[in-house]
Amino acid sequence: MPDRVYPPVIAACKLMFRVLDLRITRDGTDHVPTTGGAVMASNHVSYLDFIFAGFGALPAKRLVRFMAKHEVFENRISGPLMRGMHHIPVDRSAGQASYQQALAALRAGEIVGIFPEATISRSFTVKDVKSGAVRLAAEAGVPLLPTALWGTQRLWTKGKPKNLTQRHVPVTIVVGAPIEPTTDEALRTRVRELLDEAQRRYPESGEGQWWQPAHLGGTAPTPEEAARLDARR
């Protein structure tokens, strides 16, 4: 499929990275296949995660088609961009159509990006995951790439004002080795391991900071508190 919109969007994002002087670290990008389909399954801590997960595939010269809620496609600004980049709208009332569209993309040799937690994690830990990523990889017969993002929540996350003027923020992108698409819990475990690794190697401790999870000394909600906040909304 022709990609006239994606390249200039990537160029704009790279410009943003330079202006903000983000300290981006990419690990494991050699795990992204240079040809053929794959499912990239990432944790979700920021509204900008699709940008950074996609950035993890660029060294392999691959563009990722992300599955995103259909409301994003209806926005007058983001909608044309999302459609132009051939991302995949997800209507939870008609999920099978989205699933089939993603399956077709995988079989056509595309990389499909999924945030299997479905929503941003307020606790900055890995929530329970939905079954779509594992099912898609198994049915399409393609690699399942567990991915972890860290630091992106400091720019824009749920329940906090976006801060796109903050400079020098470290952002870590870790792409794990492909795993067999067996169970949702196996995927969750591997993404959590990669996230733990990213947090250990992060250059700022974050102790006492809102963007650090409670179990690492931050003031983010615990998973239980985050679940109650989500339920309230």
PDB file of C-alpha atoms in Angstrom, residues 98-220:
ATOM      1  CA  SER A  98     -11.215  -4.879  13.338  1.00  0.00           C
ATOM      2  CA  TYR A  99      -9.786  -8.324  14.020  1.00  0.00           C
ATOM      3  CA  GLN A 100     -10.275  -9.386  10.405  1.00  0.00           C
ATOM      4  CA  GLN A 101      -8.703  -6.181   9.117  1.00  0.00           C
ATOM      5  CA  ALA A 102      -5.647  -6.740  11.338  1.00  0.00           C
ATOM      6  CA  LEU A 103      -5.449 -10.377  10.258  1.00  0.00           C
ATOM      7  CA  ALA A 104      -5.514  -9.363   6.603  1.00  0.00           C
ATOM      8  CA  ALA A 105      -2.725  -6.840   7.218  1.00  0.00           C
ATOM      9  CA  LEU A 106      -0.570  -9.501   8.904  1.00  0.00           C
ATOM     10  CA  ARG A 107      -1.125 -11.934   6.063  1.00  0.00           C
ATOM     11  CA  ALA A 108      -0.131  -9.181   3.640  1.00  0.00           C
ATOM     12  CA  GLY A 109       3.220  -8.900   5.433  1.00  0.00           C
ATOM     13  CA  GLU A 110       2.519  -5.881   7.634  1.00  0.00           C
ATOM     14  CA  ILE A 111       3.540  -5.338  11.255  1.00  0.00           C
ATOM     15  CA  VAL A 112       0.471  -4.712  13.415  1.00  0.00           C
ATOM     16  CA  GLY A 113       0.915  -2.856  16.690  1.00  0.00           C
ATOM     17  CA  ILE A 114      -1.356  -3.661  19.639  1.00  0.00           C
ATOM     18  CA  PHE A 115      -1.599  -2.399  23.200  1.00  0.00           C
ATOM     19  CA  PRO A 116      -3.119  -5.549  24.705  1.00  0.00           C
ATOM     20  CA  GLU A 117      -3.982  -3.881  28.020  1.00  0.00           C
ATOM     21  CA  ALA A 118      -6.520  -1.922  25.922  1.00  0.00           C
ATOM     22  CA  THR A 119      -6.213   1.211  28.082  1.00  0.00           C
ATOM     23  CA  ILE A 120      -3.406   3.224  29.632  1.00  0.00           C
ATOM     24  CA  SER A 121      -2.162   1.836  32.929  1.00  0.00           C
ATOM     25  CA  ARG A 122      -2.471   4.511  35.607  1.00  0.00           C
ATOM     26  CA  SER A 123      -0.239   2.471  37.930  1.00  0.00           C
ATOM     27  CA  PHE A 124       2.495   2.218  35.252  1.00  0.00           C
ATOM     28  CA  THR A 125       2.544  -1.533  35.768  1.00  0.00           C
ATOM     29  CA  VAL A 126       1.335  -4.123  33.246  1.00  0.00           C
ATOM     30  CA  LYS A 127      -2.391  -4.759  33.580  1.00  0.00           C
ATOM     31  CA  ASP A 128      -4.214  -7.912  32.510  1.00  0.00           C
ATOM     32  CA  VAL A 129      -4.060  -8.255  28.737  1.00  0.00           C
ATOM     33  CA  LYS A 130      -6.792  -8.980  26.223  1.00  0.00           C
ATOM     34  CA  SER A 131      -6.595 -11.961  23.923  1.00  0.00           C
ATOM     35  CA  GLY A 132      -6.304 -10.204  20.559  1.00  0.00           C
ATOM     36  CA  ALA A 133      -2.525 -10.047  20.200  1.00  0.00           C
ATOM     37  CA  VAL A 134      -1.934 -13.727  20.912  1.00  0.00           C
ATOM     38  CA  ARG A 135      -4.886 -14.841  18.775  1.00  0.00           C
ATOM     39  CA  LEU A 136      -3.807 -12.724  15.815  1.00  0.00           C
ATOM     40  CA  ALA A 137      -0.197 -13.907  15.884  1.00  0.00           C
ATOM     41  CA  ALA A 138      -1.274 -17.553  16.186  1.00  0.00           C
ATOM     42  CA  GLU A 139      -3.884 -17.387  13.433  1.00  0.00           C
ATOM     43  CA  ALA A 140      -1.663 -15.441  11.026  1.00  0.00           C
ATOM     44  CA  GLY A 141       1.369 -17.602  11.844  1.00  0.00           C
ATOM     45  CA  VAL A 142       3.605 -14.581  12.500  1.00  0.00           C
ATOM     46  CA  PRO A 143       6.088 -13.654  15.261  1.00  0.00           C
ATOM     47  CA  LEU A 144       4.787 -12.049  18.454  1.00  0.00           C
ATOM     48  CA  LEU A 145       7.119  -9.247  19.561  1.00  0.00           C
ATOM     49  CA  PRO A 146       6.761  -8.277  23.238  1.00  0.00           C
ATOM     50  CA  THR A 147       7.664  -4.609  23.665  1.00  0.00           C
ATOM     51  CA  ALA A 148       8.123  -2.296  26.645  1.00  0.00           C
ATOM     52  CA  LEU A 149       8.051   1.495  26.775  1.00  0.00           C
ATOM     53  CA  TRP A 150       9.184   3.609  29.700  1.00  0.00           C
ATOM     54  CA  GLY A 151       9.423   7.363  30.223  1.00  0.00           C
ATOM     55  CA  THR A 152       6.697   8.210  27.716  1.00  0.00           C
ATOM     56  CA  GLN A 153       4.239   8.734  30.586  1.00  0.00           C
ATOM     57  CA  ARG A 154       6.191  11.823  31.625  1.00  0.00           C
ATOM     58  CA  LEU A 155       5.117  13.562  28.403  1.00  0.00           C
ATOM     59  CA  TRP A 156       1.388  12.782  28.360  1.00  0.00           C
ATOM     60  CA  THR A 157      -0.594  10.209  30.270  1.00  0.00           C
ATOM     61  CA  LYS A 158      -4.037   9.605  31.693  1.00  0.00           C
ATOM     62  CA  GLY A 159      -5.061  11.880  34.550  1.00  0.00           C
ATOM     63  CA  LYS A 160      -2.133  14.279  34.094  1.00  0.00           C
ATOM     64  CA  PRO A 161      -1.787  17.406  31.942  1.00  0.00           C
ATOM     65  CA  LYS A 162       0.305  16.838  28.856  1.00  0.00           C
ATOM     66  CA  ASN A 163       3.799  18.255  29.077  1.00  0.00           C
ATOM     67  CA  LEU A 164       5.156  18.483  25.554  1.00  0.00           C
ATOM     68  CA  THR A 165       7.550  21.287  26.452  1.00  0.00           C
ATOM     69  CA  GLN A 166       9.549  19.223  28.958  1.00  0.00           C
ATOM     70  CA  ARG A 167      13.056  18.672  27.628  1.00  0.00           C
ATOM     71  CA  HIS A 168      15.727  16.019  28.128  1.00  0.00           C
ATOM     72  CA  VAL A 169      13.269  13.300  29.210  1.00  0.00           C
ATOM     73  CA  PRO A 170      14.776   9.808  28.931  1.00  0.00           C
ATOM     74  CA  VAL A 171      12.579   7.413  26.936  1.00  0.00           C
ATOM     75  CA  THR A 172      13.330   3.707  26.725  1.00  0.00           C
ATOM     76  CA  ILE A 173      12.042   1.372  23.990  1.00  0.00           C
ATOM     77  CA  VAL A 174      12.751  -2.341  24.399  1.00  0.00           C
ATOM     78  CA  VAL A 175      11.726  -4.903  21.770  1.00  0.00           C
ATOM     79  CA  GLY A 176      12.012  -8.448  23.041  1.00  0.00           C
ATOM     80  CA  ALA A 177      12.845 -11.578  21.108  1.00  0.00           C
ATOM     81  CA  PRO A 178       9.813 -13.161  19.411  1.00  0.00           C
ATOM     82  CA  ILE A 179       7.817 -15.522  21.605  1.00  0.00           C
ATOM     83  CA  GLU A 180       5.409 -18.297  20.741  1.00  0.00           C
ATOM     84  CA  PRO A 181       1.820 -16.995  20.781  1.00  0.00           C
ATOM     85  CA  THR A 182       0.594 -19.396  23.440  1.00  0.00           C
ATOM     86  CA  THR A 183      -1.309 -17.688  26.257  1.00  0.00           C
ATOM     87  CA  ASP A 184      -2.206 -14.134  27.241  1.00  0.00           C
ATOM     88  CA  GLU A 185      -0.496 -14.620  30.598  1.00  0.00           C
ATOM     89  CA  ALA A 186       2.757 -15.665  28.895  1.00  0.00           C
ATOM     90  CA  LEU A 187       2.670 -12.445  26.869  1.00  0.00           C
ATOM     91  CA  ARG A 188       1.894 -10.364  29.956  1.00  0.00           C
ATOM     92  CA  THR A 189       4.753 -11.977  31.865  1.00  0.00           C
ATOM     93  CA  ARG A 190       7.259 -11.276  29.108  1.00  0.00           C
ATOM     94  CA  VAL A 191       6.169  -7.658  28.651  1.00  0.00           C
ATOM     95  CA  ARG A 192       6.391  -7.191  32.426  1.00  0.00           C
ATOM     96  CA  GLU A 193       9.937  -8.615  32.427  1.00  0.00           C
ATOM     97  CA  LEU A 194      10.959  -6.206  29.680  1.00  0.00           C
ATOM     98  CA  LEU A 195       9.349  -3.304  31.548  1.00  0.00           C
ATOM     99  CA  ASP A 196      11.180  -4.285  34.745  1.00  0.00           C
ATOM    100  CA  GLU A 197      14.415  -4.260  32.740  1.00  0.00           C
ATOM    101  CA  ALA A 198      13.653  -0.838  31.262  1.00  0.00           C
ATOM    102  CA  GLN A 199      12.857   0.559  34.711  1.00  0.00           C
ATOM    103  CA  ARG A 200      16.054  -0.863  36.231  1.00  0.00           C
ATOM    104  CA  ARG A 201      18.194   0.705  33.516  1.00  0.00           C
ATOM    105  CA  TYR A 202      16.353   4.035  33.464  1.00  0.00           C
ATOM    106  CA  PRO A 203      18.838   6.858  34.154  1.00  0.00           C
ATOM    107  CA  GLU A 204      16.602   8.635  36.699  1.00  0.00           C
ATOM    108  CA  SER A 205      15.390   6.940  39.892  1.00  0.00           C
ATOM    109  CA  GLY A 206      12.031   8.670  40.077  1.00  0.00           C
ATOM    110  CA  GLU A 207      11.685   8.031  43.805  1.00  0.00           C
ATOM    111  CA  GLY A 208       8.825  10.156  45.108  1.00  0.00           C
ATOM    112  CA  GLN A 209       7.793  11.146  41.575  1.00  0.00           C
ATOM    113  CA  TRP A 210       4.262  10.832  40.207  1.00  0.00           C
ATOM    114  CA  TRP A 211       5.538   8.987  37.123  1.00  0.00           C
ATOM    115  CA  GLN A 212       7.163   6.186  39.087  1.00  0.00           C
ATOM    116  CA  PRO A 213       5.083   3.148  40.145  1.00  0.00           C
ATOM    117  CA  ALA A 214       4.346   2.705  43.826  1.00  0.00           C
ATOM    118  CA  HIS A 215       6.392  -0.485  44.148  1.00  0.00           C
ATOM    119  CA  LEU A 216       9.502   1.445  43.059  1.00  0.00           C
ATOM    120  CA  GLY A 217       8.964   4.293  45.505  1.00  0.00           C
ATOM    121  CA  GLY A 218       6.872   6.557  43.314  1.00  0.00           C
ATOM    122  CA  THR A 219       3.512   8.142  44.046  1.00  0.00           C
ATOM    123  CA  ALA A 220       1.568   6.606  41.144  1.00  0.00           C
TER     124      ALA A 220
END
